[in-house]
Short mmCIF file of C-alpha atoms and ligand atoms in Angstrom, two decimals:
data_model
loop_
_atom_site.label_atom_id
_atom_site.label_comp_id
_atom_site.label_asym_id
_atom_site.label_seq_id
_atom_site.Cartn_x
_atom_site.Cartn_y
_atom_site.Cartn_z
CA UNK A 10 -100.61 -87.58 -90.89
CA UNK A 11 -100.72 -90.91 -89.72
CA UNK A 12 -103.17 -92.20 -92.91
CA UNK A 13 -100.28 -90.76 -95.17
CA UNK A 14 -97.67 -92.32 -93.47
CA UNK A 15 -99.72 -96.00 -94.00
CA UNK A 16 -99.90 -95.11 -97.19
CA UNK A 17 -96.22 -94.47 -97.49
CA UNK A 18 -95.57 -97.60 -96.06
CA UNK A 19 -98.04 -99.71 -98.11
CA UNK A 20 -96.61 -97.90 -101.16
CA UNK A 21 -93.53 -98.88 -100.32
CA UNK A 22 -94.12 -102.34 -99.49
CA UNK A 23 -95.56 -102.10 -102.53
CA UNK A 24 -92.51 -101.11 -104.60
CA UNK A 25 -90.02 -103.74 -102.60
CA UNK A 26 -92.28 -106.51 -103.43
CA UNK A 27 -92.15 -105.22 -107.09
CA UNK A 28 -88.93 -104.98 -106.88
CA UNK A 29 -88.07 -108.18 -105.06
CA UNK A 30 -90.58 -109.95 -107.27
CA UNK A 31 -88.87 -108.79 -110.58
CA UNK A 32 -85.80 -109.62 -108.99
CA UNK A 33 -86.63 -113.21 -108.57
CA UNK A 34 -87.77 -113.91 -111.37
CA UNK A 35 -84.84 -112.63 -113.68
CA UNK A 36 -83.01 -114.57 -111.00
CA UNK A 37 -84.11 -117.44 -112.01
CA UNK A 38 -83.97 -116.95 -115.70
CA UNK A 39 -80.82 -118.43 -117.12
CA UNK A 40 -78.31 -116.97 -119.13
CA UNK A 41 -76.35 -118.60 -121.67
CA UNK A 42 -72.78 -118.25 -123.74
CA UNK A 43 -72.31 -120.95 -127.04
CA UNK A 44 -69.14 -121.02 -128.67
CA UNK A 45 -66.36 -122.97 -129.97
CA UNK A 46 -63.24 -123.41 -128.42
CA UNK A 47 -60.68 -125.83 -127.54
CA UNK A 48 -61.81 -128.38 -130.91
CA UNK A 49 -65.53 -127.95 -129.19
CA UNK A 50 -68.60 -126.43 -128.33
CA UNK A 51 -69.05 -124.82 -125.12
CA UNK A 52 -72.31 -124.10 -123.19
CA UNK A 53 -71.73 -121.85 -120.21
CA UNK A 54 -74.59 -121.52 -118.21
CA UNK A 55 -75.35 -118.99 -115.07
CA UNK A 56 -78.00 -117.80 -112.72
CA UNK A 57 -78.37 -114.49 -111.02
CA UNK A 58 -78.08 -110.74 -111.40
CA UNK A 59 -74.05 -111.13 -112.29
CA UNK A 60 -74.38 -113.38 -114.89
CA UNK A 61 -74.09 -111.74 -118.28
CA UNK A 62 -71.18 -109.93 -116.80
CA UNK A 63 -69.68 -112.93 -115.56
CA UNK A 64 -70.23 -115.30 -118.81
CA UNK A 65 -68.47 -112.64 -120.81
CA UNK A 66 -65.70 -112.45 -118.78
CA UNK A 67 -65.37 -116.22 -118.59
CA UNK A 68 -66.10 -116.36 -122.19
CA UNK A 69 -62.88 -113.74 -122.28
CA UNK A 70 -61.03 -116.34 -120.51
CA UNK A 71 -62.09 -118.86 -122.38
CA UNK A 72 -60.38 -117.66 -125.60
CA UNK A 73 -57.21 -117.17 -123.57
CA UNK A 74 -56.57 -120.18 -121.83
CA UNK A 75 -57.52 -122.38 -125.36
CA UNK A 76 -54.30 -120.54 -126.69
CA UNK A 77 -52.19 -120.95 -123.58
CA UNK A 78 -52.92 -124.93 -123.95
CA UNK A 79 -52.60 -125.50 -127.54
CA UNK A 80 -49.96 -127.90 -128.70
CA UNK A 81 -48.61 -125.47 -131.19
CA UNK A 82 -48.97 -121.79 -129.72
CA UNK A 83 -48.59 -120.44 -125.87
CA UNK A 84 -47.00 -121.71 -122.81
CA UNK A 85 -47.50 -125.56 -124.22
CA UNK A 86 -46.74 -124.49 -128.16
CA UNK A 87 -43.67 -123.17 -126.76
CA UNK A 88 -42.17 -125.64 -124.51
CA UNK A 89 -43.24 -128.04 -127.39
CA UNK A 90 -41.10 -126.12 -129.59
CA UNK A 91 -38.03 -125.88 -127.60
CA UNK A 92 -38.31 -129.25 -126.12
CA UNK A 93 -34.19 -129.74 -124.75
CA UNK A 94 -34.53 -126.20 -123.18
CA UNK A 95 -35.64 -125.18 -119.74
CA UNK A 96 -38.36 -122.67 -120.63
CA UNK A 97 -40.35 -119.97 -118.40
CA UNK A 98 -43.71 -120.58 -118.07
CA UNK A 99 -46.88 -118.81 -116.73
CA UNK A 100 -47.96 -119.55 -113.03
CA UNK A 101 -51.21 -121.23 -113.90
CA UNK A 102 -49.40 -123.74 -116.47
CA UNK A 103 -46.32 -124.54 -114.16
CA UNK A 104 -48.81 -125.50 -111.60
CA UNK A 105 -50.89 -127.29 -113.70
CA UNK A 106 -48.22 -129.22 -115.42
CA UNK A 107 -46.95 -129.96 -111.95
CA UNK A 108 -50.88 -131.29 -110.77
CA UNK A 109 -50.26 -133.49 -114.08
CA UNK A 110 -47.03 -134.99 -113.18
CA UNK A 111 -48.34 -135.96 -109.96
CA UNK A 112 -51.69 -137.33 -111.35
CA UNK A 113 -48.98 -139.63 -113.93
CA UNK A 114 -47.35 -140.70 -110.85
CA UNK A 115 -50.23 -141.57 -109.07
CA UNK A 116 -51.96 -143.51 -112.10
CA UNK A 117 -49.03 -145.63 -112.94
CA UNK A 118 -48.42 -143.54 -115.98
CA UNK A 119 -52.11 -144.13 -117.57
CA UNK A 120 -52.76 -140.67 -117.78
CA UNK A 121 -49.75 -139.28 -119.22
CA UNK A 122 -49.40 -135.90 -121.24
CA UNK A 123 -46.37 -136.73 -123.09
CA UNK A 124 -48.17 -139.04 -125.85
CA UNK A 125 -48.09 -136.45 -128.18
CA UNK A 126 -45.66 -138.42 -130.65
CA UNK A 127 -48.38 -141.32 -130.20
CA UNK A 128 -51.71 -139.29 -130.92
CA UNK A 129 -49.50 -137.32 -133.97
CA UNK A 130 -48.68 -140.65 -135.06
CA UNK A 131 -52.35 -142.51 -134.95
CA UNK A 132 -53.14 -138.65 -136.70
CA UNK A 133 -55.48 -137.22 -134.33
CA UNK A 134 -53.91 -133.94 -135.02
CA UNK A 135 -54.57 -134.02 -138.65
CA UNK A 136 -55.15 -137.09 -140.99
CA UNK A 137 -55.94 -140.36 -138.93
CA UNK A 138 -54.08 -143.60 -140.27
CA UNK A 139 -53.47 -147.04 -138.66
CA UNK A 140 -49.40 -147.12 -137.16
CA UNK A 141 -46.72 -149.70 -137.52
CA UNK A 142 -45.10 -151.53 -134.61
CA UNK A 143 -42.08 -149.96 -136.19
CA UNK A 144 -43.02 -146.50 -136.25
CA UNK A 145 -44.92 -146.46 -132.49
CA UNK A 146 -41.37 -148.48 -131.07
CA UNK A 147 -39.57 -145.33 -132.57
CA UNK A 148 -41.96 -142.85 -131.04
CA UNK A 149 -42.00 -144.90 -127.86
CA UNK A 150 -37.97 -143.04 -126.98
CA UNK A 151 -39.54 -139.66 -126.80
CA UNK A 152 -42.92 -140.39 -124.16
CA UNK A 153 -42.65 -140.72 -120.48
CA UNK A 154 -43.92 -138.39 -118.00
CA UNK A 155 -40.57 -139.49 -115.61
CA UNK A 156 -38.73 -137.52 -118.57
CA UNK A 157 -40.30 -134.07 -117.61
CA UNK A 158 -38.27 -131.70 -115.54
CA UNK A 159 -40.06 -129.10 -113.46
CA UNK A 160 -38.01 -126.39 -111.44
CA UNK A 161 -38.63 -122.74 -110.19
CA UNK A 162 -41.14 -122.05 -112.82
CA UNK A 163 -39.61 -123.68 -115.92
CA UNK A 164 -40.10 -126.86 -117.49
CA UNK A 165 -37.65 -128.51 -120.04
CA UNK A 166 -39.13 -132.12 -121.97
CA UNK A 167 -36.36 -134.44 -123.59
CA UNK A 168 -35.71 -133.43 -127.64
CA UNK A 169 -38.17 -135.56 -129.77
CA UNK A 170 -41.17 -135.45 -127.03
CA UNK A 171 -44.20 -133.25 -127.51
CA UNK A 172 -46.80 -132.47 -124.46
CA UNK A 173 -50.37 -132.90 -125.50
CA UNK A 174 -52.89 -131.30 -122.91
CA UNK A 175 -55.94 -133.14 -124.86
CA UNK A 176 -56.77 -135.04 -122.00
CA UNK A 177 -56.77 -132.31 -119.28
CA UNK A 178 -57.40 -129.27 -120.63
CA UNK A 179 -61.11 -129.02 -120.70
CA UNK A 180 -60.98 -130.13 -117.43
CA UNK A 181 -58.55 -127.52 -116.13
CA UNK A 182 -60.28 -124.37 -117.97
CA UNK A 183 -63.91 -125.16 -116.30
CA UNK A 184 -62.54 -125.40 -112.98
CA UNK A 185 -60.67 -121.92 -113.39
CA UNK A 186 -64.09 -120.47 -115.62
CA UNK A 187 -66.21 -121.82 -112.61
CA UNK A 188 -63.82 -119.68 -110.24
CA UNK A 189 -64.12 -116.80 -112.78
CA UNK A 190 -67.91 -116.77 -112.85
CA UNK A 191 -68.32 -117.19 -108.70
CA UNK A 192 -65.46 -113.55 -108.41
CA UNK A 193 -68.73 -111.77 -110.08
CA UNK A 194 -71.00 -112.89 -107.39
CA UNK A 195 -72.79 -115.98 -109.01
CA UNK A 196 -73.52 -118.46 -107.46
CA UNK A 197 -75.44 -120.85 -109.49
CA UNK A 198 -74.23 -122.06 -112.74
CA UNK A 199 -73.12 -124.90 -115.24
CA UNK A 200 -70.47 -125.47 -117.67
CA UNK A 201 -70.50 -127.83 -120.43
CA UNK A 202 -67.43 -127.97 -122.44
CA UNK A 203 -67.91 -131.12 -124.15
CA UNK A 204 -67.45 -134.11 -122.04
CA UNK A 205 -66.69 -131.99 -119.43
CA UNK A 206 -69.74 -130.19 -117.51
CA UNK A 207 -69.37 -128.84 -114.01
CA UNK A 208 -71.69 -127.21 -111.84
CA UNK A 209 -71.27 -124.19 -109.34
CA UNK A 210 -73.94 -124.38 -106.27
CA UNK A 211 -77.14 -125.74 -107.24
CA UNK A 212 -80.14 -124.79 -109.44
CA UNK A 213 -81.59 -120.99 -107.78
CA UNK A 214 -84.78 -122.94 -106.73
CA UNK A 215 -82.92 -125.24 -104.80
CA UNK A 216 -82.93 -128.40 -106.79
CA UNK A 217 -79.39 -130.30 -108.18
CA UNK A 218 -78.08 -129.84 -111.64
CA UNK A 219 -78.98 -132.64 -113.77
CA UNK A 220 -76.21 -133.80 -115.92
CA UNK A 221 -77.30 -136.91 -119.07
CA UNK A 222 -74.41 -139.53 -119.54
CA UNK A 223 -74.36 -140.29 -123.34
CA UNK A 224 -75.11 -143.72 -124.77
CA UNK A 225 -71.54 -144.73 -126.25
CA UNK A 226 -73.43 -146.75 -129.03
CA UNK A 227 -76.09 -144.14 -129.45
CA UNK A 228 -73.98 -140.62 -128.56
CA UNK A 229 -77.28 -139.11 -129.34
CA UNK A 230 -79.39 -140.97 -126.67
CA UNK A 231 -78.83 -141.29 -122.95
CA UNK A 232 -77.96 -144.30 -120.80
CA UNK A 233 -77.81 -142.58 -117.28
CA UNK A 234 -78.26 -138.96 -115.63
CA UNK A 235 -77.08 -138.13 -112.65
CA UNK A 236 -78.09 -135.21 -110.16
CA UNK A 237 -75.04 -132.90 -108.60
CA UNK A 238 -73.96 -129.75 -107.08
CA UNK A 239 -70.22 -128.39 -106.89
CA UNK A 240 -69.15 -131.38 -108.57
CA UNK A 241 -67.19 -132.13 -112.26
CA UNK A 242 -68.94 -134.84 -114.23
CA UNK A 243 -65.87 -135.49 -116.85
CA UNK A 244 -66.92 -138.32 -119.29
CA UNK A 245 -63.78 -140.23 -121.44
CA UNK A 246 -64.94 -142.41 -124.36
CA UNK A 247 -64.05 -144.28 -127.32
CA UNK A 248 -66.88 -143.14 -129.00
CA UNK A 249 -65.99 -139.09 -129.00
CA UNK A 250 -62.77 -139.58 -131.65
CA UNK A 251 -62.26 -142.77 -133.45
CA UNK A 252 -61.82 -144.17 -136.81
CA UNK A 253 -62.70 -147.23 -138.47
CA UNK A 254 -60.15 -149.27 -141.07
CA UNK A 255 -60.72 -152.94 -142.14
CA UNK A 256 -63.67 -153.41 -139.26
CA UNK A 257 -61.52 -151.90 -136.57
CA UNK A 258 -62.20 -149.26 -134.87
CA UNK A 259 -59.05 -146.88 -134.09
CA UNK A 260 -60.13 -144.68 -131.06
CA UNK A 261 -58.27 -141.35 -129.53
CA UNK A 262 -57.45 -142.87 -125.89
CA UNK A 263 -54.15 -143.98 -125.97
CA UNK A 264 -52.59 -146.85 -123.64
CA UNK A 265 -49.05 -145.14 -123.11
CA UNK A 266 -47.33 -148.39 -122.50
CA UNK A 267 -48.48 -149.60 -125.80
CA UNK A 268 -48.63 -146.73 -127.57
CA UNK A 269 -51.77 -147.45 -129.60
CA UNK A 270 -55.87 -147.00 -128.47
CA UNK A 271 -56.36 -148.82 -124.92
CA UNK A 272 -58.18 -151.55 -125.15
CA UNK A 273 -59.49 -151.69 -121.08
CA UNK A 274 -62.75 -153.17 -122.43
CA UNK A 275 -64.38 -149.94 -121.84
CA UNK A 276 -65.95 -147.67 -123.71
CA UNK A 277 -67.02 -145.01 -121.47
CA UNK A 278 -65.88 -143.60 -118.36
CA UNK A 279 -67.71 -141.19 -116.13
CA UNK A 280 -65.88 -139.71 -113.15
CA UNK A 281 -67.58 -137.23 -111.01
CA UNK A 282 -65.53 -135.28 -108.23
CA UNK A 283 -64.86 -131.32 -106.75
CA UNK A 284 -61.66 -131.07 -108.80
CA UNK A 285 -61.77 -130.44 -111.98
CA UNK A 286 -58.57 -130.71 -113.54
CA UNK A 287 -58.49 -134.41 -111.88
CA UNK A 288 -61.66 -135.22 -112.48
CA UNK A 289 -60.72 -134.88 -116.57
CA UNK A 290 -57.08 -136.67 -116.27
CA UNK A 291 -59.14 -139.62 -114.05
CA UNK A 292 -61.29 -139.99 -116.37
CA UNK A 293 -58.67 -140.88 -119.36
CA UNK A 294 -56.47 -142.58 -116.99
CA UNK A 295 -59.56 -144.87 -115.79
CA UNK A 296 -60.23 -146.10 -119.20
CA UNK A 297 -56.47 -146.73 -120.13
CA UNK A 298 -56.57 -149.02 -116.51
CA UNK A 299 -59.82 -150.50 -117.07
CA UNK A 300 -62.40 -151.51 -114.83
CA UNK A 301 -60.37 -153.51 -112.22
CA UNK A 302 -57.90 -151.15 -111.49
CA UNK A 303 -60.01 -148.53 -111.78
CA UNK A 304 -61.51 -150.05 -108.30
CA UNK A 305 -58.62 -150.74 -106.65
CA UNK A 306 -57.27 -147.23 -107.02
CA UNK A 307 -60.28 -146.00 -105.75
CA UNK A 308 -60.55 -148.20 -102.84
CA UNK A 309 -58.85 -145.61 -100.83
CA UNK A 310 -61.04 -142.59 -102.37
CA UNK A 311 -64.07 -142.42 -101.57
CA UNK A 312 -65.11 -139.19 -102.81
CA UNK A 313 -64.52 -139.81 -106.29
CA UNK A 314 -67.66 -141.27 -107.85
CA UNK A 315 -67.19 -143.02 -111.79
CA UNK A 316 -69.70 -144.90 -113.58
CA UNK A 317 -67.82 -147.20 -116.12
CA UNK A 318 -69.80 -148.69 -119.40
CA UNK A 319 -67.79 -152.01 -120.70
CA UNK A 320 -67.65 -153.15 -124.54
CA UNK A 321 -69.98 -155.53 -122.97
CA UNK A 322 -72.99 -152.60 -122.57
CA UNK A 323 -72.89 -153.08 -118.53
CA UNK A 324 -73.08 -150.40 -116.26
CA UNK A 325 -70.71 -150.58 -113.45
CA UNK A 326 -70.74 -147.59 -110.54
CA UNK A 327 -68.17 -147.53 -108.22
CA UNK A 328 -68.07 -145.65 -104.40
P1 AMP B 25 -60.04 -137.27 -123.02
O1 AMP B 25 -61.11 -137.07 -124.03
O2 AMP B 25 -60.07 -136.29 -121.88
O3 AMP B 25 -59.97 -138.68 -122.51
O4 AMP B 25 -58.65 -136.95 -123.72
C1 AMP B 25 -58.23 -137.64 -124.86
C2 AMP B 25 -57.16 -136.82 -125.55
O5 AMP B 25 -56.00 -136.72 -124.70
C3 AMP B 25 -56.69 -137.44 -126.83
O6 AMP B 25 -57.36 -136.90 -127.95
C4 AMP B 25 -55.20 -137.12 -126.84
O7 AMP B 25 -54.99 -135.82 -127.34
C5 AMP B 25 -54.82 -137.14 -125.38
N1 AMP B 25 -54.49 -138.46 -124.85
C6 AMP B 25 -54.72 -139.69 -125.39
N2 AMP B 25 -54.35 -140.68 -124.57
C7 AMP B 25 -53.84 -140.08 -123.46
C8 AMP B 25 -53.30 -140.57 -122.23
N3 AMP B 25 -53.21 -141.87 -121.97
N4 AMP B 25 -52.89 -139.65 -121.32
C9 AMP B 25 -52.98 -138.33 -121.56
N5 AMP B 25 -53.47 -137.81 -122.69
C10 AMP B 25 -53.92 -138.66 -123.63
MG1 MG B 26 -59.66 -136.43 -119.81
#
């Protein structure tokens, strides 16, 4: 009686370290979503028993929330389209609209989602072309974040303007996909939606998420890596949408007070913090500003890490 019981027990031992060995293993296998969305492509990347489940329903997502942003269809499309109206919008947009406004104020108006008339104008949207004083002076009447109302849910902009989420919305959907993916239980994964990766909890054995900073003159070579966990790594540069026209190069970061490409002497801004949506709006509002003032805004925040590559090639890392 007693043998068969050791047996029992061995046998079951047996089938638990099967069991537990399978499990870690496929635990540590990762699973992977490509696709295109939001103008790019999109590598979602998760760990654990949850994951397929969880990239599909992120991938779900995904699809949504590139519609909701778009400057010509959902929540944005709309207001776009009845700019000189108060119009309802969705919880998640009023609040990130709101986040936006605030991150406008708090960047002296660097980052600033009402260029739309610029980046239509320098053709972004559709056929790029160099702009006349003329033409950006006119356009200049209808951008200003100050213009934007915001009240119980509705948002009106001026007639003329047009909201353009280009700058934030990568940002904004891999924070809310990373939230997504960790409601299914997992808790290891990384999102890359083109300059914007972040990472949920670190690798499953233990070791940080390794994320390559792109060489601006070489966007298929690497100038830096750094290691992370929890953290956005949102990269802004000159190099991702430009055009060249009698030796100039024309790129897709605008200077709002200008109205034509910033000209910061960077070319590549790297910030690295827990939030997301900030992490992507920093990041176009630090090359607008430019190295200096880039340090003395973040003289009183120490948690948000940049690395900053000047026209020069240097490598500057600041906090
Ligand atoms: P990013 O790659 O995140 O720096 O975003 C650049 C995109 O945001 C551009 O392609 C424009 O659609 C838009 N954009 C350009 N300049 C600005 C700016 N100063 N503030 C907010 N959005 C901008
Ligand atoms: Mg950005």
């Amino acid at each position: 009686m007693k043998i068969i019981k050791k047996t029992a027990v061995i046998a079951a031992a047996g089938l638990l370290f099967a069991l537990c060995f399978s499990g870690c293993v496929s635990a540590q296998e990762p699973v992977t979503r490509t696709v295109f969305a939001m103008d790019t492509v999109i590598t979602l990347t998760a760990y654990g028993k949850h994951a397929d489940e969880a990239l599909d329903a992120a991938v779900q997502k995904l699809n949504e929330y590139d519609t909701l942003l778009d400057v010509d269809s959902g929540d944005i499309g709309n207001i776009n389209t009845h700019a000189g109206e108060f119009v309802q919008v969705g919880e998640e947009v009023y609040r990130l609209l709101s986040d936006c406004v605030e991150l406008s104020r708090q960047t002296d108006g660097a980052f600033d989602i009402t260029v739309g008339r610029y980046v239509d104008l320098w053709g972004f949207r559709s056929q790029t072309r160099v702009s006349s004083d003329e033409e950006i002076a006119e356009a200049a009447d209808f951008v200003g974040w100050e213009k934007i109302e915001l009240a119980d849910g509705k948002i009106k902009i001026p007639t003329g303007m047009q909201l353009d989420l280009g700058a934030v919305a990568k940002g904004w959907a891999a924070g809310k996909l990373k939230e997504v993916i960790a409601e299914y239980g997992v808790e290891s994964a990384i999102l890359s939606l083109g300059g914007n990766v972040t990472t949920l909890g670190k690798k499953p054995d233990g070791t940080l998420f390794n994320v390559a900073i792109r060489d601006p003159d070489d966007p298929d070579a690497y100038l830096d890596s750094v290691q992370v966990s929890d953290l956005a790594v949102v990269t802004s540069g000159s190099y991702m949408r430009y055009f060249d026209q009698d030796g100039v190069r024309y790129h897709h970061i605008i200077d709002p007070k200008t109205g034509k490409p910033a000209e910061s002497g960077l070319v590549s801004v790297t910030v690295m913090c827990t939030d997301d949506t900030a992490a992507d709006a920093l990041a176009t509002a630090f090359f607008v500003m430019g190295a200096q003032k880039t340090a003395d805004y973040l003289q009183t925040k120490p948690d948000i890490k940049v690395i900053l590559v000047t026209s020069q090639g240097e490598i500057l890392r600041i906090n």
